[in-house]
């Protein structure tokens, strides 16, 4: 049966053509713009094609990003600290551009066309990088940065310009793809179908498994190709893998449930703030039933309420009450309707409240991703200063160390889904076992120990090198990768699930993009921390990270700083998550273990968040 909701406005179908008025903005359509059929479109059979793109795209971008510092340092001849910042800025930009991808998808293009267009943009960037790595005239003269003491000729002029254009084409394509891969895959499952809603949490775990497989192959096979056959061949393989991912996406065209774009998502948000500011001197009524739109089944200004929400259960919340002033009707309108910039609906205001509410949770994951940045930069260089020999003739590439957690995760993720979730479900009554917020909190706590391990091993490596002229085995730094891998399984998946389930119709891709924006801010913060630490410590010494030689630097102290910041961040998250409550307006499934959750106060008909069971939060 078609998934449809009545709307008087005209919408656009999947191909950009005008849709009939009876088809609402929540209608999912097939590739021809016709209403979807539940027995033909969507479900895991459609999501599998998107998961293919997820795995292959991750394989391609991870092979470039995780070994990029080696290429930038050894072939473009940028100094170590500058090389680390180039890598972190690149990865940060990838994730920041996810906001652009989410916006274009929700507002104008739809998920499928956004993925297809920017998939080819990313592919062109890989091809350009491969060409530069292959042609000597596009690179500075060959030179060994370590043996020559860092005095090699740095890439500049058109060589540097070519490199950054190619690199940021990859960033643009990958950034706009990422949020849409997740949201388009999740869109294949109907929230109003109890069976498919239950499968949605499973989909997020499978998507992370596909991510792990892509990373694992990239960090073993593709990095090995880069090391032994050259970066030109390595970049070329990334291009070929990306092409396979696009083929996977296109192959599922006839099976997808596609949600048409809703128009600008920022206009209704701006309207709420403008209207609230305009009526800032008004006094909010004690009865929420007096607010505009509280007695109507509302679908206005580019937003749509969740399916099947009627006036009787359209709940009003007490948080951010100053925004409720946007719903107060003026007394001097003389029967004329007010502009949407002066009068908004309760549903519209509540949707803006959701966006504001998730920002503190988002902010608490930035330090987590700053730690990830160190594992992709300084930890790779840390491995380069260690004994990489496995056998007499085989040396492990330092960048391949990042594959260690994924070897573990390809076994742990299925165990989490098949063992932990069913057991936890019996105690909590939740389809996902534990709440997304609880899952994020566990990950943030575990991440601290990754930096503790990194600091202790780096101190040991440095002391052995300076005082005993010994070189530790590269496997000494494996624990920091393993610990962080376990942490990421909880935090990354929990955050994506949290943002998607708390998003409203027409904003799934954009709010999912906020997850990736956290990665962006984390990597940018890493660059700022490196520069700040160097500036502060250079006053009393040469700077902790100012040399190209880790034996002269104090990377161990920098890791300790990150460990302390991570612990402080975890306690901040505990405090903030304690005060967050899941908004019933967008809750995809009933909360069977919370009898009072989402009930109205009979006195004033306002939703009382204090009645929510504290099991929704991190703290018991």
Coordinates of C-alpha atoms in Angstrom, one line a residue:
X1 CA 0.0 0.0 0.0
X2 CA 1.4 3.4 -0.9
X3 CA 2.9 5.5 1.9
X4 CA 1.0 8.8 1.5
X5 CA -0.3 11.8 3.4
X6 CA -2.8 14.4 2.1
X7 CA -1.4 17.8 1.3
X8 CA -3.0 20.7 -0.6
X9 CA 0.4 21.9 -1.9
X10 CA 2.0 20.7 -5.1
X11 CA 5.3 18.8 -4.7
X12 CA 8.0 17.6 -6.9
X13 CA 8.5 13.9 -7.8
X14 CA 11.8 12.0 -7.8
X15 CA 12.6 13.2 -11.3
X16 CA 11.9 16.8 -10.5
X17 CA 8.4 16.8 -12.1
X18 CA 5.3 18.2 -10.6
X19 CA 3.4 15.8 -8.3
X20 CA -0.3 15.6 -7.9
X21 CA -1.8 17.6 -5.1
X22 CA -3.1 14.6 -3.3
X23 CA 0.5 13.3 -2.7
X24 CA 1.8 14.9 0.4
X25 CA 5.4 15.8 1.3
X26 CA 5.7 12.6 3.4
X27 CA 4.9 10.5 0.3
X28 CA 7.7 8.2 -0.8
X29 CA 7.9 7.6 -4.6
X30 CA 9.7 5.3 -6.9
X31 CA 12.1 6.3 -9.6
X32 CA 9.3 7.3 -11.9
X33 CA 7.6 9.5 -9.3
X34 CA 4.8 7.1 -8.5
X35 CA 3.7 6.2 -4.9
X36 CA 5.7 3.3 -3.6
X37 CA 4.4 -0.2 -3.1
X38 CA 5.3 -1.9 0.2
X39 CA 5.9 -5.3 -1.5
X40 CA 8.2 -3.9 -4.1
X41 CA 10.0 -0.9 -2.8
X42 CA 12.2 -0.3 0.3
X43 CA 13.2 -2.7 3.0
X44 CA 16.6 -4.4 3.4
X45 CA 16.5 -5.6 -0.2
X46 CA 16.7 -1.9 -1.4
X47 CA 19.1 -0.8 1.4
X48 CA 21.7 -3.5 0.4
X49 CA 22.5 -1.5 -2.8
X50 CA 23.1 1.6 -0.6
X51 CA 25.2 -0.4 1.8
X52 CA 27.3 -1.4 -1.2
X53 CA 28.0 2.3 -2.0
X54 CA 28.8 2.8 1.8
X55 CA 31.4 0.1 1.8
X56 CA 33.1 1.0 -1.6
X57 CA 33.1 4.7 -1.0
X58 CA 34.5 4.3 2.5
X59 CA 37.2 2.0 1.0
X60 CA 38.2 4.6 -1.5
X61 CA 38.3 7.6 0.8
X62 CA 39.9 5.7 3.7
X63 CA 42.8 4.5 1.4
X64 CA 43.5 8.2 0.6
X65 CA 42.8 9.9 3.9
X66 CA 44.5 7.4 6.2
X67 CA 47.8 7.4 4.2
X68 CA 47.6 10.9 3.0
X69 CA 50.2 12.2 5.5
X70 CA 52.8 9.9 3.9
X71 CA 52.1 11.3 0.5
X72 CA 52.1 14.9 1.6
X73 CA 55.3 14.5 3.7
X74 CA 57.3 12.3 1.4
X75 CA 56.3 13.4 -2.1
X76 CA 54.9 17.0 -1.6
X77 CA 57.6 17.7 1.0
X78 CA 55.5 19.7 3.5
X79 CA 56.9 19.7 7.1
X80 CA 55.5 17.2 9.6
X81 CA 53.3 19.6 11.6
X82 CA 52.0 21.3 8.4
X83 CA 51.4 17.8 6.8
X84 CA 49.4 16.8 9.9
X85 CA 47.3 19.9 9.6
X86 CA 46.7 19.4 5.8
X87 CA 45.3 16.0 6.6
X88 CA 43.2 17.1 9.5
X89 CA 41.9 20.1 7.5
X90 CA 41.1 17.8 4.6
X91 CA 39.1 15.3 6.7
X92 CA 37.5 18.1 8.6
X93 CA 36.3 19.7 5.3
X94 CA 34.9 16.4 4.2
X95 CA 32.7 16.2 7.2
X96 CA 31.8 19.9 7.2
X97 CA 30.6 19.7 3.6
X98 CA 28.2 17.0 4.7
X99 CA 26.0 19.9 5.8
X100 CA 25.9 21.1 2.2
X101 CA 25.0 17.6 1.1
X102 CA 22.2 17.3 3.6
X103 CA 20.8 20.7 2.7
X104 CA 20.8 20.1 -1.0
X105 CA 19.2 16.7 -0.5
X106 CA 16.4 17.8 1.8
X107 CA 15.7 21.1 0.0
X108 CA 16.2 20.6 -3.7
X109 CA 17.7 17.4 -5.1
X110 CA 16.6 14.5 -3.0
X111 CA 19.1 11.8 -1.6
X112 CA 19.5 9.8 -4.8
X113 CA 20.4 12.6 -7.1
X114 CA 22.7 14.2 -4.5
X115 CA 24.6 10.9 -4.1
X116 CA 24.8 10.4 -7.9
X117 CA 26.1 13.9 -8.7
X118 CA 28.6 14.2 -6.0
X119 CA 29.7 10.6 -6.4
X120 CA 31.1 11.6 -9.8
X121 CA 32.7 14.7 -8.3
X122 CA 34.5 12.5 -5.8
X123 CA 35.6 10.1 -8.6
X124 CA 37.1 13.0 -10.6
X125 CA 39.2 14.0 -7.6
X126 CA 40.6 10.5 -7.2
X127 CA 41.5 10.5 -10.9
X128 CA 43.3 13.9 -10.7
X129 CA 45.3 12.7 -7.6
X130 CA 46.4 9.6 -9.5
X131 CA 47.5 11.7 -12.5
X132 CA 49.6 14.0 -10.2
X133 CA 51.2 11.1 -8.3
X134 CA 52.2 9.5 -11.7
X135 CA 53.6 12.6 -13.5
X136 CA 57.0 13.9 -12.1
X137 CA 56.4 17.4 -13.6
X138 CA 53.4 17.8 -11.2
X139 CA 55.5 17.2 -8.1
X140 CA 58.6 18.6 -6.5
X141 CA 62.0 16.8 -7.1
X142 CA 62.4 13.6 -5.3
X143 CA 64.0 13.9 -1.8
X144 CA 64.0 12.0 1.5
X145 CA 62.6 14.2 4.2
X146 CA 64.1 12.2 7.0
X147 CA 67.6 11.6 5.6
X148 CA 67.9 15.2 4.3
X149 CA 66.8 16.7 7.6
X150 CA 63.6 18.2 6.2
X151 CA 65.4 20.5 3.8
X152 CA 63.6 19.2 0.6
X153 CA 62.0 21.6 -1.9
X154 CA 58.4 22.0 -0.9
X155 CA 55.6 21.8 -3.5
X156 CA 54.4 25.3 -4.5
X157 CA 52.9 27.2 -7.4
X158 CA 50.8 25.2 -9.8
X159 CA 52.0 22.0 -8.3
X160 CA 50.5 22.9 -4.9
X161 CA 47.4 24.3 -6.6
X162 CA 46.8 21.1 -8.6
X163 CA 47.1 19.0 -5.5
X164 CA 44.7 21.1 -3.4
X165 CA 42.1 21.3 -6.2
X166 CA 42.2 17.5 -6.6
X167 CA 42.1 16.9 -2.9
X168 CA 39.2 19.2 -2.3
X169 CA 37.2 17.7 -5.2
X170 CA 37.4 14.5 -3.2
X171 CA 36.4 16.3 -0.1
X172 CA 33.4 18.0 -1.8
X173 CA 32.1 14.7 -3.3
X174 CA 32.6 12.6 -0.2
X175 CA 31.2 15.2 2.1
X176 CA 28.0 15.6 0.2
X177 CA 27.6 11.8 -0.1
X178 CA 28.0 10.8 3.5
X179 CA 24.8 12.0 5.2
X180 CA 22.7 10.9 2.2
X181 CA 24.1 7.3 2.2
X182 CA 22.9 6.9 5.8
X183 CA 19.6 8.8 5.5
X184 CA 18.6 7.3 2.1
X185 CA 19.3 3.8 3.5
X186 CA 17.2 4.5 6.6
X187 CA 14.4 5.9 4.5
X188 CA 13.9 2.4 3.0
X189 CA 12.3 1.5 6.4
X190 CA 8.9 2.8 7.3
X191 CA 8.6 4.2 10.8
X192 CA 4.8 3.4 10.9
X193 CA 5.5 -0.3 10.2
X194 CA 6.5 -2.0 13.5
X195 CA 8.5 -4.7 11.8
X196 CA 10.5 -2.3 9.6
X197 CA 10.9 0.2 12.5
X198 CA 12.5 -2.6 14.5
X199 CA 14.8 -3.4 11.5
X200 CA 15.9 0.3 11.4
X201 CA 18.3 -0.1 14.4
X202 CA 19.7 -3.3 12.8
X203 CA 20.3 -1.3 9.6
X204 CA 22.4 1.2 11.5
X205 CA 24.6 -1.6 12.9
X206 CA 24.9 -3.2 9.4
X207 CA 25.8 0.2 7.9
X208 CA 28.6 0.4 10.5
X209 CA 29.7 -3.1 9.6
X210 CA 29.9 -2.0 5.9
X211 CA 31.9 1.0 7.0
X212 CA 34.3 -1.3 9.0
X213 CA 34.7 -3.7 6.0
X214 CA 35.5 -0.7 3.7
X215 CA 38.1 0.7 6.2
X216 CA 39.6 -2.8 6.8
X217 CA 40.2 -3.4 3.1
X218 CA 41.5 0.1 2.6
X219 CA 43.9 -0.1 5.4
X220 CA 45.3 -3.5 4.5
X221 CA 45.1 -4.2 0.8
X222 CA 44.9 -0.7 -0.7
X223 CA 47.5 0.8 1.7
X224 CA 49.8 -2.1 0.8
X225 CA 49.3 -1.3 -2.9
X226 CA 50.2 2.3 -2.2
X227 CA 53.3 1.3 -0.4
X228 CA 54.6 -1.3 -2.8
X229 CA 53.2 -0.1 -6.2
X230 CA 53.3 3.7 -5.7
X231 CA 50.7 6.3 -4.7
X232 CA 49.7 6.7 -8.4
X233 CA 48.5 3.1 -8.5
X234 CA 46.9 3.5 -5.0
X235 CA 44.9 6.6 -6.0
X236 CA 43.9 4.8 -9.2
X237 CA 42.6 1.8 -7.3
X238 CA 40.6 4.2 -5.1
X239 CA 39.1 5.7 -8.3
X240 CA 38.2 2.2 -9.5
X241 CA 36.6 1.2 -6.2
X242 CA 34.6 4.5 -6.2
X243 CA 33.3 3.6 -9.6
X244 CA 32.1 0.2 -8.4
X245 CA 30.2 1.9 -5.5
X246 CA 28.4 4.2 -8.0
X247 CA 27.4 1.1 -10.0
X248 CA 26.0 -0.4 -6.8
X249 CA 24.0 2.7 -6.2
X250 CA 22.6 2.9 -9.7
X251 CA 21.7 -0.8 -9.7
X252 CA 19.1 -0.4 -7.0
X253 CA 17.3 2.5 -8.7
X254 CA 14.1 0.6 -9.3
X255 CA 13.9 -0.6 -5.7
X256 CA 14.3 2.6 -3.7
X257 CA 11.7 4.5 -1.7
X258 CA 12.6 8.1 -2.5
X259 CA 11.5 11.1 -0.4
X260 CA 11.0 14.2 -2.5
X261 CA 12.7 17.4 -1.4
X262 CA 10.7 19.8 0.7
X263 CA 12.1 23.2 -0.4
X264 CA 14.3 25.3 1.8
X265 CA 14.7 23.9 5.3
X266 CA 16.1 27.1 6.7
X267 CA 13.2 29.4 6.0
X268 CA 10.7 27.9 8.5
X269 CA 13.5 27.9 11.1
X270 CA 14.2 31.5 10.5
X271 CA 10.5 32.3 10.7
X272 CA 10.2 30.9 14.2
X273 CA 13.1 33.0 15.5
X274 CA 11.9 36.2 13.7
X275 CA 8.3 35.7 15.0
X276 CA 9.5 35.0 18.5
X277 CA 11.7 38.1 18.5
X278 CA 9.0 40.2 17.1
X279 CA 6.6 39.2 19.9
X280 CA 9.2 39.0 22.6
X281 CA 7.1 41.4 24.8
X282 CA 4.1 39.1 24.7
X283 CA 3.2 36.8 27.6
X284 CA 2.8 33.1 26.8
X285 CA -0.7 31.8 27.7
X286 CA -0.8 29.2 30.5
X287 CA -2.9 26.9 28.3
X288 CA -1.0 25.7 25.3
X289 CA -4.4 25.1 23.5
X290 CA -4.5 28.9 22.9
X291 CA -1.3 28.8 20.8
X292 CA -1.7 28.9 17.0
X293 CA -1.9 25.4 15.4
X294 CA -2.3 23.5 18.6
X295 CA -5.8 22.3 17.6
X296 CA -5.0 21.4 14.0
X297 CA -3.3 18.6 12.2
X298 CA -0.5 20.8 11.0
X299 CA 1.7 20.6 8.0
X300 CA 3.1 24.1 7.2
X301 CA 6.0 26.1 5.8
X302 CA 8.1 23.2 4.5
X303 CA 7.8 21.1 7.6
X304 CA 5.6 18.1 7.9
X305 CA 4.6 16.5 11.2
X306 CA 5.2 12.8 11.8
X307 CA 2.7 10.5 10.1
X308 CA -0.6 10.0 11.9
X309 CA -0.1 12.8 14.4
X310 CA -3.4 14.4 15.2
X311 CA -4.5 17.4 17.2
X312 CA -5.1 15.1 20.2
X313 CA -1.5 14.0 20.6
X314 CA 0.4 16.9 19.1
X315 CA 2.3 17.5 22.3
X316 CA 3.7 20.9 23.4
X317 CA 6.9 20.9 25.5
X318 CA 7.9 23.4 28.2
X319 CA 11.6 23.8 27.1
X320 CA 12.7 27.0 25.3
X321 CA 9.3 28.6 26.1
X322 CA 10.5 31.9 24.6
X323 CA 10.0 30.3 21.2
X324 CA 6.3 29.8 22.0
X325 CA 5.8 33.5 21.5
X326 CA 6.0 32.8 17.8
X327 CA 2.6 31.0 18.1
X328 CA 0.7 33.9 19.8
X329 CA -1.9 35.5 17.6
X330 CA -1.9 39.3 17.5
X331 CA -5.1 40.9 18.8
X332 CA -5.1 43.8 16.3
X333 CA -5.2 41.8 13.0
X334 CA -8.8 42.7 12.3
X335 CA -9.6 39.3 10.9
X336 CA -6.7 39.2 8.5
X337 CA -4.2 36.4 8.5
X338 CA -0.8 37.1 9.8
X339 CA 2.4 36.6 7.8
X340 CA 4.3 33.3 8.5
X341 CA 7.2 35.6 9.6
X342 CA 5.0 36.8 12.5
X343 CA 2.8 33.7 13.3
X344 CA 4.0 30.1 13.4
X345 CA 2.4 26.8 14.4
X346 CA 3.1 24.8 17.5
X347 CA 4.4 21.9 15.4
X348 CA 6.8 24.3 13.6
X349 CA 8.1 25.7 16.9
X350 CA 8.5 22.2 18.4
X351 CA 10.6 21.1 15.4
X352 CA 12.9 24.1 16.0
X353 CA 13.1 23.1 19.6
X354 CA 14.3 19.6 18.6
X355 CA 17.1 21.1 16.5
X356 CA 18.3 23.3 19.5
X357 CA 18.0 20.4 21.9
X358 CA 20.4 18.1 20.0
X359 CA 23.2 20.8 19.7
X360 CA 24.7 20.0 23.2
X361 CA 24.9 16.3 22.4
X362 CA 26.5 17.1 19.1
X363 CA 29.1 19.4 20.9
X364 CA 30.1 16.7 23.3
X365 CA 31.4 14.5 20.5
X366 CA 33.9 17.0 19.1
X367 CA 36.7 16.0 21.5
X368 CA 36.0 12.4 20.6
X369 CA 36.8 13.1 17.0
X370 CA 39.9 15.2 17.9
X371 CA 41.2 11.9 19.3
X372 CA 40.4 10.2 16.0
X373 CA 42.5 12.9 14.2
X374 CA 45.6 11.9 16.2
X375 CA 45.2 8.2 15.3
X376 CA 45.2 9.2 11.6
X377 CA 48.1 11.6 11.8
X378 CA 50.6 11.4 14.7
X379 CA 50.0 7.8 15.5
X380 CA 50.9 6.9 11.9
X381 CA 54.1 8.8 12.3
X382 CA 54.6 7.2 15.7
X383 CA 54.4 3.8 13.9
X384 CA 56.9 5.0 11.3
X385 CA 59.5 5.5 14.1
X386 CA 59.0 1.9 15.3
X387 CA 60.1 -1.5 14.1
X388 CA 57.6 -2.4 11.3
X389 CA 59.2 -5.8 10.4
X390 CA 56.8 -8.8 10.6
X391 CA 59.1 -11.3 8.8
X392 CA 62.6 -11.0 7.3
X393 CA 61.1 -9.7 4.0
X394 CA 57.8 -8.2 5.0
X395 CA 57.2 -4.8 6.7
X396 CA 53.8 -3.6 7.8
X397 CA 52.9 -0.1 6.5
X398 CA 52.3 2.2 9.5
X399 CA 49.0 3.4 8.1
X400 CA 47.8 -0.2 8.1
X401 CA 47.8 -0.1 11.9
X402 CA 44.4 1.6 11.7
X403 CA 43.0 -1.6 10.3
X404 CA 43.6 -3.4 13.7
X405 CA 40.3 -2.2 15.3
X406 CA 38.4 -3.1 12.2
X407 CA 39.6 -6.7 12.4
X408 CA 38.1 -6.7 15.8
X409 CA 34.9 -4.9 14.9
X410 CA 33.9 -7.2 12.0
X411 CA 33.4 -9.8 14.8
X412 CA 32.2 -7.5 17.6
X413 CA 29.5 -5.6 15.6
X414 CA 27.6 -8.9 14.7
X415 CA 28.0 -10.0 18.3
X416 CA 26.6 -6.7 19.5
X417 CA 23.6 -7.0 17.2
X418 CA 22.9 -10.8 17.8
X419 CA 23.8 -11.2 21.5
X420 CA 23.9 -7.9 23.4
X421 CA 20.9 -6.2 21.8
X422 CA 18.5 -9.2 22.4
X423 CA 19.6 -9.5 26.0
X424 CA 19.4 -5.7 26.6
X425 CA 16.0 -5.6 24.9
X426 CA 14.6 -8.0 27.5
X427 CA 15.5 -5.5 30.3
X428 CA 14.7 -2.2 28.6
X429 CA 12.0 -3.2 26.2
X430 CA 13.7 -1.1 23.5
X431 CA 14.2 -2.3 19.9
X432 CA 17.8 -1.1 20.0
X433 CA 18.6 -2.5 23.4
X434 CA 19.9 0.7 25.0
X435 CA 19.1 4.3 24.0
X436 CA 21.3 6.1 21.5
X437 CA 22.3 8.6 24.2
X438 CA 23.5 5.7 26.5
X439 CA 25.4 4.2 23.6
X440 CA 27.2 7.5 22.9
X441 CA 28.1 7.9 26.5
X442 CA 29.7 4.5 26.8
X443 CA 31.8 5.4 23.7
X444 CA 32.9 8.7 25.1
X445 CA 34.1 7.2 28.3
X446 CA 36.1 4.4 26.6
X447 CA 37.8 6.9 24.2
X448 CA 39.7 8.4 27.1
X449 CA 41.7 5.2 27.6
X450 CA 42.8 5.3 24.0
X451 CA 44.9 8.4 24.7
X452 CA 46.1 7.1 28.0
X453 CA 47.5 4.0 26.2
X454 CA 48.9 6.2 23.5
X455 CA 50.8 8.5 25.9
X456 CA 52.2 5.6 27.9
X457 CA 53.5 3.8 24.8
X458 CA 55.0 6.9 23.3
X459 CA 56.9 7.7 26.5
X460 CA 58.2 4.1 26.5
X461 CA 59.1 4.3 22.8
X462 CA 60.9 7.6 23.1
X463 CA 62.9 6.6 26.2
X464 CA 64.1 3.3 24.6
X465 CA 65.1 5.2 21.4
X466 CA 67.0 8.0 23.3
X467 CA 68.6 6.1 26.1
X468 CA 69.0 2.5 24.9
X469 CA 69.0 3.0 21.1
X470 CA 66.3 0.4 20.8
X471 CA 63.3 0.4 18.4
X472 CA 60.0 -0.9 19.8
X473 CA 57.8 -3.2 17.7
X474 CA 55.0 -1.3 16.0
X475 CA 52.5 -3.6 17.7
X476 CA 53.0 -1.7 20.9
X477 CA 50.7 1.0 19.6
X478 CA 47.9 -1.5 18.7
X479 CA 46.0 -1.1 22.0
X480 CA 45.3 2.6 21.4
X481 CA 43.7 1.7 18.1
X482 CA 41.8 -1.3 19.6
X483 CA 40.4 0.8 22.4
X484 CA 39.3 3.6 20.1
X485 CA 37.7 1.2 17.7
X486 CA 35.5 -0.2 20.5
X487 CA 34.7 3.4 21.5
X488 CA 33.8 4.3 17.9
X489 CA 31.4 1.4 17.6
X490 CA 29.3 2.8 20.4
X491 CA 29.7 6.6 19.8
X492 CA 29.5 6.7 16.0
X493 CA 26.5 4.4 15.5
X494 CA 24.7 5.8 18.6
X495 CA 25.0 9.4 17.3
X496 CA 23.8 8.6 13.8
X497 CA 20.8 6.7 15.2
X498 CA 20.1 9.5 17.7
X499 CA 20.1 12.3 15.0
X500 CA 18.1 10.3 12.5
X501 CA 15.4 9.3 14.9
X502 CA 15.1 12.8 16.4
X503 CA 14.8 14.4 13.0
X504 CA 11.6 15.5 11.4
X505 CA 10.2 15.0 7.9
X506 CA 12.3 17.0 5.4
X507 CA 15.3 17.3 7.6
X508 CA 16.7 13.7 7.9
X509 CA 19.7 14.2 5.7
X510 CA 20.6 17.6 7.2
X511 CA 20.4 16.4 10.9
X512 CA 22.3 13.3 9.9
X513 CA 24.9 15.6 8.4
X514 CA 25.4 17.1 11.9
X515 CA 26.9 13.8 12.9
X516 CA 29.6 14.2 10.3
X517 CA 29.9 17.9 11.2
X518 CA 31.1 16.7 14.6
X519 CA 34.0 14.9 12.8
X520 CA 34.8 18.1 11.0
X521 CA 35.0 20.2 14.2
X522 CA 37.0 17.5 15.8
X523 CA 39.6 17.6 13.1
X524 CA 39.7 21.4 12.9
X525 CA 40.1 21.5 16.7
X526 CA 43.0 19.1 16.3
X527 CA 44.8 21.5 14.0
X528 CA 44.1 24.4 16.4
X529 CA 45.4 22.3 19.4
X530 CA 48.6 21.4 17.5
X531 CA 49.3 25.1 16.7
X532 CA 48.3 26.2 20.2
X533 CA 50.4 23.6 22.0
X534 CA 53.4 24.4 19.8
X535 CA 53.0 28.2 20.5
X536 CA 52.7 27.7 24.3
X537 CA 55.4 25.1 24.7
X538 CA 57.9 26.9 22.4
X539 CA 58.3 29.6 25.1
X540 CA 60.1 27.3 27.4
X541 CA 61.5 24.7 25.0
X542 CA 61.5 23.9 21.3
X543 CA 57.8 23.0 21.3
X544 CA 56.2 19.6 21.9
X545 CA 55.4 19.1 18.2
X546 CA 57.6 21.5 16.4
X547 CA 60.3 19.1 15.0
X548 CA 60.0 16.5 12.2
X549 CA 61.7 14.0 14.6
X550 CA 59.4 12.4 17.2
X551 CA 62.4 11.6 19.4
X552 CA 62.9 15.4 19.9
X553 CA 59.2 16.1 20.2
X554 CA 57.0 15.4 23.3
X555 CA 54.0 13.7 21.7
X556 CA 53.4 11.7 24.9
X557 CA 52.6 15.0 26.7
X558 CA 50.3 16.0 24.0
X559 CA 48.4 12.7 24.3
X560 CA 48.0 13.3 28.0
X561 CA 46.5 16.7 27.4
X562 CA 43.9 15.0 25.1
X563 CA 43.2 12.3 27.7
X564 CA 42.4 15.0 30.3
X565 CA 40.2 16.9 27.8
X566 CA 38.4 13.6 26.9
X567 CA 37.6 12.9 30.6
X568 CA 36.3 16.4 31.2
X569 CA 34.2 16.1 28.0
X570 CA 32.7 12.8 29.3
X571 CA 31.5 14.4 32.5
X572 CA 30.1 17.3 30.6
X573 CA 28.1 14.9 28.5
X574 CA 26.7 13.2 31.6
X575 CA 25.4 16.5 32.8
X576 CA 23.9 17.5 29.5
X577 CA 22.4 14.2 28.6
X578 CA 20.7 14.1 32.0
X579 CA 18.5 17.0 30.9
X580 CA 17.7 15.8 27.4
X581 CA 14.4 14.0 26.7
X582 CA 13.3 12.3 23.5
X583 CA 10.6 14.4 21.8
X584 CA 7.5 12.3 21.3
X585 CA 6.6 14.2 18.2
X586 CA 9.3 12.3 16.3
X587 CA 9.6 9.1 18.4
X588 CA 9.4 6.4 15.7
X589 CA 8.3 3.6 18.1
X590 CA 6.4 3.5 21.3
X591 CA 8.3 3.4 24.6
X592 CA 6.9 0.3 26.3
X593 CA 8.9 0.6 29.4
X594 CA 7.8 4.2 30.1
X595 CA 4.1 4.4 31.0
X596 CA 4.2 8.1 31.8
X597 CA 6.3 9.1 28.8
X598 CA 4.6 11.4 26.4
X599 CA 1.5 11.8 28.5
X600 CA -0.3 15.2 28.8
X601 CA -0.9 17.0 32.0
X602 CA -4.7 17.1 32.5
X603 CA -4.5 20.5 34.1
X604 CA -2.9 22.5 31.3
X605 CA -2.5 20.0 28.4
X606 CA 1.2 20.6 28.2
X607 CA 3.7 17.9 27.8
X608 CA 5.6 17.4 31.0
X609 CA 9.2 16.3 30.3
X610 CA 9.8 15.6 34.0
X611 CA 7.6 12.5 33.7
X612 CA 10.1 10.9 31.4
X613 CA 11.8 7.8 32.8
X614 CA 15.4 8.6 33.6
X615 CA 16.4 5.4 31.8
X616 CA 16.3 7.5 28.6
X617 CA 19.4 9.3 29.8
X618 CA 23.0 8.2 30.6
X619 CA 22.7 8.5 34.4
X620 CA 20.7 5.9 36.3

